[in-house]
């Protein structure tokens, strides 16, 4: 009988930087991001995949990091809210700037996950309709805004990206 594997060394590409870590085979990406890499933008909301506060991008797709094992992310590009800022200029991503300018942020708890869901949407569909925006963020719960400002923020970001 072989011993049961409890940890594994993985190389994670997060926000353009490579990290080699020993992680528990049952450790979520959210746990690794927050506890090992000190990237606390992704939030631990429900830890059941219901609220979207932990949303990050893996290879451009929005995923729930509370339901994704860190070992499954080896060889993939992980992007968190911290990675959206331009490394050279410090300039915010157009989505982040649009959320600020259009009051898409209130308490801020859901904001990183919602911004990342919006980023994934705009990568796939640079000029979404209001209905497509609503579908794109449907897994992200916000208890403060009523979503009107969030939708307006994403619309503004899509216009800003198409002007560039």
mmCIF file of C-alpha atoms in Angstrom:
data_model
loop_
_atom_site.group_PDB
_atom_site.id
_atom_site.type_symbol
_atom_site.label_atom_id
_atom_site.label_comp_id
_atom_site.label_asym_id
_atom_site.label_seq_id
_atom_site.Cartn_x
_atom_site.Cartn_y
_atom_site.Cartn_z
ATOM 1 C CA UNK A 1 0.000 0.000 0.000
ATOM 2 C CA UNK A 2 1.416 3.363 -1.033
ATOM 3 C CA UNK A 3 1.408 6.237 1.443
ATOM 4 C CA UNK A 4 -1.310 8.783 0.854
ATOM 5 C CA UNK A 5 -0.062 12.017 -0.725
ATOM 6 C CA UNK A 6 -0.905 15.006 1.491
ATOM 7 C CA UNK A 7 1.127 17.755 -0.161
ATOM 8 C CA UNK A 8 2.683 18.510 -3.498
ATOM 9 C CA UNK A 9 5.181 21.031 -4.826
ATOM 10 C CA UNK A 10 3.547 23.139 -7.521
ATOM 11 C CA UNK A 11 4.681 26.033 -9.665
ATOM 12 C CA UNK A 12 1.948 28.646 -9.873
ATOM 13 C CA UNK A 13 2.008 31.563 -12.298
ATOM 14 C CA UNK A 14 0.142 34.317 -10.491
ATOM 15 C CA UNK A 15 -0.097 37.855 -11.870
ATOM 16 C CA UNK A 16 2.906 37.240 -14.102
ATOM 17 C CA UNK A 17 5.158 35.908 -11.332
ATOM 18 C CA UNK A 18 6.132 32.288 -10.801
ATOM 19 C CA UNK A 19 5.795 30.841 -7.295
ATOM 20 C CA UNK A 20 6.994 27.368 -6.325
ATOM 21 C CA UNK A 21 5.193 26.190 -3.212
ATOM 22 C CA UNK A 22 4.426 23.066 -1.241
ATOM 23 C CA UNK A 23 0.646 22.994 -0.985
ATOM 24 C CA UNK A 24 -1.786 20.560 0.545
ATOM 25 C CA UNK A 25 -3.471 18.434 -2.087
ATOM 26 C CA UNK A 26 -6.823 19.573 -0.670
ATOM 27 C CA UNK A 27 -5.841 23.234 -0.322
ATOM 28 C CA UNK A 28 -7.914 25.643 -2.391
ATOM 29 C CA UNK A 29 -6.467 28.260 -4.665
ATOM 30 C CA UNK A 30 -8.180 30.873 -2.486
ATOM 31 C CA UNK A 31 -6.303 29.628 0.588
ATOM 32 C CA UNK A 32 -2.971 29.686 -1.239
ATOM 33 C CA UNK A 33 -3.569 33.150 -2.673
ATOM 34 C CA UNK A 34 -4.605 34.674 0.644
ATOM 35 C CA UNK A 35 -2.480 32.769 3.161
ATOM 36 C CA UNK A 36 0.690 31.873 1.272
ATOM 37 C CA UNK A 37 0.999 34.624 -1.341
ATOM 38 C CA UNK A 38 -0.681 37.366 0.743
ATOM 39 C CA UNK A 39 -2.933 38.339 -2.162
ATOM 40 C CA UNK A 40 -6.062 39.178 -0.208
ATOM 41 C CA UNK A 41 -8.154 40.755 -2.962
ATOM 42 C CA UNK A 42 -10.095 37.557 -3.579
ATOM 43 C CA UNK A 43 -12.427 37.245 -0.600
ATOM 44 C CA UNK A 44 -13.560 34.227 1.361
ATOM 45 C CA UNK A 45 -17.295 34.863 1.314
ATOM 46 C CA UNK A 46 -19.388 31.726 1.393
ATOM 47 C CA UNK A 47 -16.648 29.158 0.626
ATOM 48 C CA UNK A 48 -19.321 27.230 -1.290
ATOM 49 C CA UNK A 49 -19.202 28.847 -4.727
ATOM 50 C CA UNK A 50 -22.396 30.816 -4.216
ATOM 51 C CA UNK A 51 -21.272 34.465 -3.848
ATOM 52 C CA UNK A 52 -18.475 35.089 -6.382
ATOM 53 C CA UNK A 53 -16.324 37.094 -3.951
ATOM 54 C CA UNK A 54 -13.393 34.762 -4.630
ATOM 55 C CA UNK A 55 -13.492 35.078 -8.436
ATOM 56 C CA UNK A 56 -10.121 35.115 -10.208
ATOM 57 C CA UNK A 57 -9.144 34.361 -13.786
ATOM 58 C CA UNK A 58 -7.424 31.166 -14.855
ATOM 59 C CA UNK A 59 -6.226 31.345 -18.447
ATOM 60 C CA UNK A 60 -8.698 34.188 -18.995
ATOM 61 C CA UNK A 61 -11.732 32.361 -17.603
ATOM 62 C CA UNK A 62 -13.529 33.465 -14.435
ATOM 63 C CA UNK A 63 -13.350 30.747 -11.785
ATOM 64 C CA UNK A 64 -14.306 30.469 -8.134
ATOM 65 C CA UNK A 65 -11.044 30.080 -6.260
ATOM 66 C CA UNK A 66 -12.806 28.681 -3.179
ATOM 67 C CA UNK A 67 -13.817 25.609 -5.217
ATOM 68 C CA UNK A 68 -10.580 25.197 -7.178
ATOM 69 C CA UNK A 69 -7.699 23.161 -5.819
ATOM 70 C CA UNK A 70 -4.341 24.909 -6.012
ATOM 71 C CA UNK A 71 -2.698 21.773 -7.454
ATOM 72 C CA UNK A 72 -5.072 22.004 -10.443
ATOM 73 C CA UNK A 73 -3.613 25.403 -11.355
ATOM 74 C CA UNK A 74 -0.092 24.298 -12.151
ATOM 75 C CA UNK A 75 0.905 25.403 -15.638
ATOM 76 C CA UNK A 76 -1.989 27.851 -15.888
ATOM 77 C CA UNK A 77 -2.024 31.650 -15.733
ATOM 78 C CA UNK A 78 -3.776 32.916 -12.606
ATOM 79 C CA UNK A 79 -4.822 36.561 -12.520
ATOM 80 C CA UNK A 80 -6.124 38.240 -9.373
ATOM 81 C CA UNK A 81 -7.409 41.754 -8.795
ATOM 82 C CA UNK A 82 -3.890 42.714 -7.675
ATOM 83 C CA UNK A 83 -2.571 41.778 -11.114
ATOM 84 C CA UNK A 84 -4.826 44.129 -13.070
ATOM 85 C CA UNK A 85 -2.807 47.244 -12.282
ATOM 86 C CA UNK A 86 -0.141 48.065 -14.894
ATOM 87 C CA UNK A 87 3.169 46.986 -13.341
ATOM 88 C CA UNK A 88 5.194 49.707 -15.052
ATOM 89 C CA UNK A 89 2.929 52.731 -14.706
ATOM 90 C CA UNK A 90 0.777 51.786 -11.719
ATOM 91 C CA UNK A 91 -2.251 52.692 -13.817
ATOM 92 C CA UNK A 92 -5.486 50.917 -12.987
ATOM 93 C CA UNK A 93 -7.142 48.592 -15.471
ATOM 94 C CA UNK A 94 -9.973 50.342 -17.365
ATOM 95 C CA UNK A 95 -12.483 48.171 -15.486
ATOM 96 C CA UNK A 96 -11.116 49.260 -12.116
ATOM 97 C CA UNK A 97 -11.145 52.916 -13.178
ATOM 98 C CA UNK A 98 -14.700 52.613 -14.498
ATOM 99 C CA UNK A 99 -15.886 51.118 -11.187
ATOM 100 C CA UNK A 100 -14.430 54.120 -9.353
ATOM 101 C CA UNK A 101 -15.842 56.702 -11.769
ATOM 102 C CA UNK A 102 -19.320 55.126 -11.937
ATOM 103 C CA UNK A 103 -19.784 54.341 -8.236
ATOM 104 C CA UNK A 104 -19.662 50.595 -8.838
ATOM 105 C CA UNK A 105 -18.089 50.210 -5.392
ATOM 106 C CA UNK A 106 -19.852 50.599 -2.084
ATOM 107 C CA UNK A 107 -18.701 48.432 0.814
ATOM 108 C CA UNK A 108 -16.117 46.859 -1.506
ATOM 109 C CA UNK A 109 -16.372 43.248 -0.356
ATOM 110 C CA UNK A 110 -17.754 41.925 -3.631
ATOM 111 C CA UNK A 111 -15.832 44.352 -5.820
ATOM 112 C CA UNK A 112 -12.705 42.287 -6.572
ATOM 113 C CA UNK A 113 -14.745 39.255 -7.623
ATOM 114 C CA UNK A 114 -17.136 41.353 -9.673
ATOM 115 C CA UNK A 115 -14.287 43.212 -11.384
ATOM 116 C CA UNK A 116 -12.629 39.904 -12.258
ATOM 117 C CA UNK A 117 -15.887 38.497 -13.647
ATOM 118 C CA UNK A 118 -16.228 41.690 -15.703
ATOM 119 C CA UNK A 119 -12.637 41.333 -16.935
ATOM 120 C CA UNK A 120 -13.352 37.784 -18.127
ATOM 121 C CA UNK A 121 -16.537 38.962 -19.835
ATOM 122 C CA UNK A 122 -14.783 41.821 -21.637
ATOM 123 C CA UNK A 123 -11.935 39.542 -22.740
ATOM 124 C CA UNK A 124 -14.507 37.314 -24.461
ATOM 125 C CA UNK A 125 -16.933 40.040 -25.518
ATOM 126 C CA UNK A 126 -15.475 43.571 -25.685
ATOM 127 C CA UNK A 127 -18.846 45.247 -26.315
ATOM 128 C CA UNK A 128 -21.482 43.344 -24.339
ATOM 129 C CA UNK A 129 -25.124 44.339 -24.148
ATOM 130 C CA UNK A 130 -26.719 45.073 -20.777
ATOM 131 C CA UNK A 131 -28.233 41.590 -20.780
ATOM 132 C CA UNK A 132 -24.836 40.013 -21.558
ATOM 133 C CA UNK A 133 -23.280 42.018 -18.706
ATOM 134 C CA UNK A 134 -25.954 40.782 -16.315
ATOM 135 C CA UNK A 135 -25.309 37.200 -17.424
ATOM 136 C CA UNK A 136 -21.544 37.707 -17.132
ATOM 137 C CA UNK A 137 -21.748 38.757 -13.473
ATOM 138 C CA UNK A 138 -24.730 36.639 -12.426
ATOM 139 C CA UNK A 139 -22.660 34.574 -9.976
ATOM 140 C CA UNK A 140 -21.414 37.656 -8.101
ATOM 141 C CA UNK A 141 -23.609 38.768 -5.222
ATOM 142 C CA UNK A 142 -23.667 42.395 -4.088
ATOM 143 C CA UNK A 143 -25.769 43.464 -1.140
ATOM 144 C CA UNK A 144 -25.108 47.208 -1.484
ATOM 145 C CA UNK A 145 -25.400 48.557 -5.011
ATOM 146 C CA UNK A 146 -28.504 47.080 -6.580
ATOM 147 C CA UNK A 147 -26.233 46.319 -9.570
ATOM 148 C CA UNK A 148 -27.164 49.432 -11.612
ATOM 149 C CA UNK A 149 -23.803 51.089 -10.904
ATOM 150 C CA UNK A 150 -21.944 47.837 -11.513
ATOM 151 C CA UNK A 151 -23.585 47.394 -14.930
ATOM 152 C CA UNK A 152 -22.892 51.068 -15.757
ATOM 153 C CA UNK A 153 -19.261 50.587 -14.736
ATOM 154 C CA UNK A 154 -18.840 47.594 -17.034
ATOM 155 C CA UNK A 155 -20.537 49.461 -19.891
ATOM 156 C CA UNK A 156 -18.140 52.388 -19.367
ATOM 157 C CA UNK A 157 -15.143 50.047 -19.319
ATOM 158 C CA UNK A 158 -16.256 48.414 -22.559
ATOM 159 C CA UNK A 159 -16.536 51.821 -24.225
ATOM 160 C CA UNK A 160 -13.137 52.848 -22.863
ATOM 161 C CA UNK A 161 -11.520 49.653 -24.187
ATOM 162 C CA UNK A 162 -13.126 50.071 -27.616
ATOM 163 C CA UNK A 163 -11.830 53.670 -27.818
ATOM 164 C CA UNK A 164 -8.231 52.548 -27.236
#
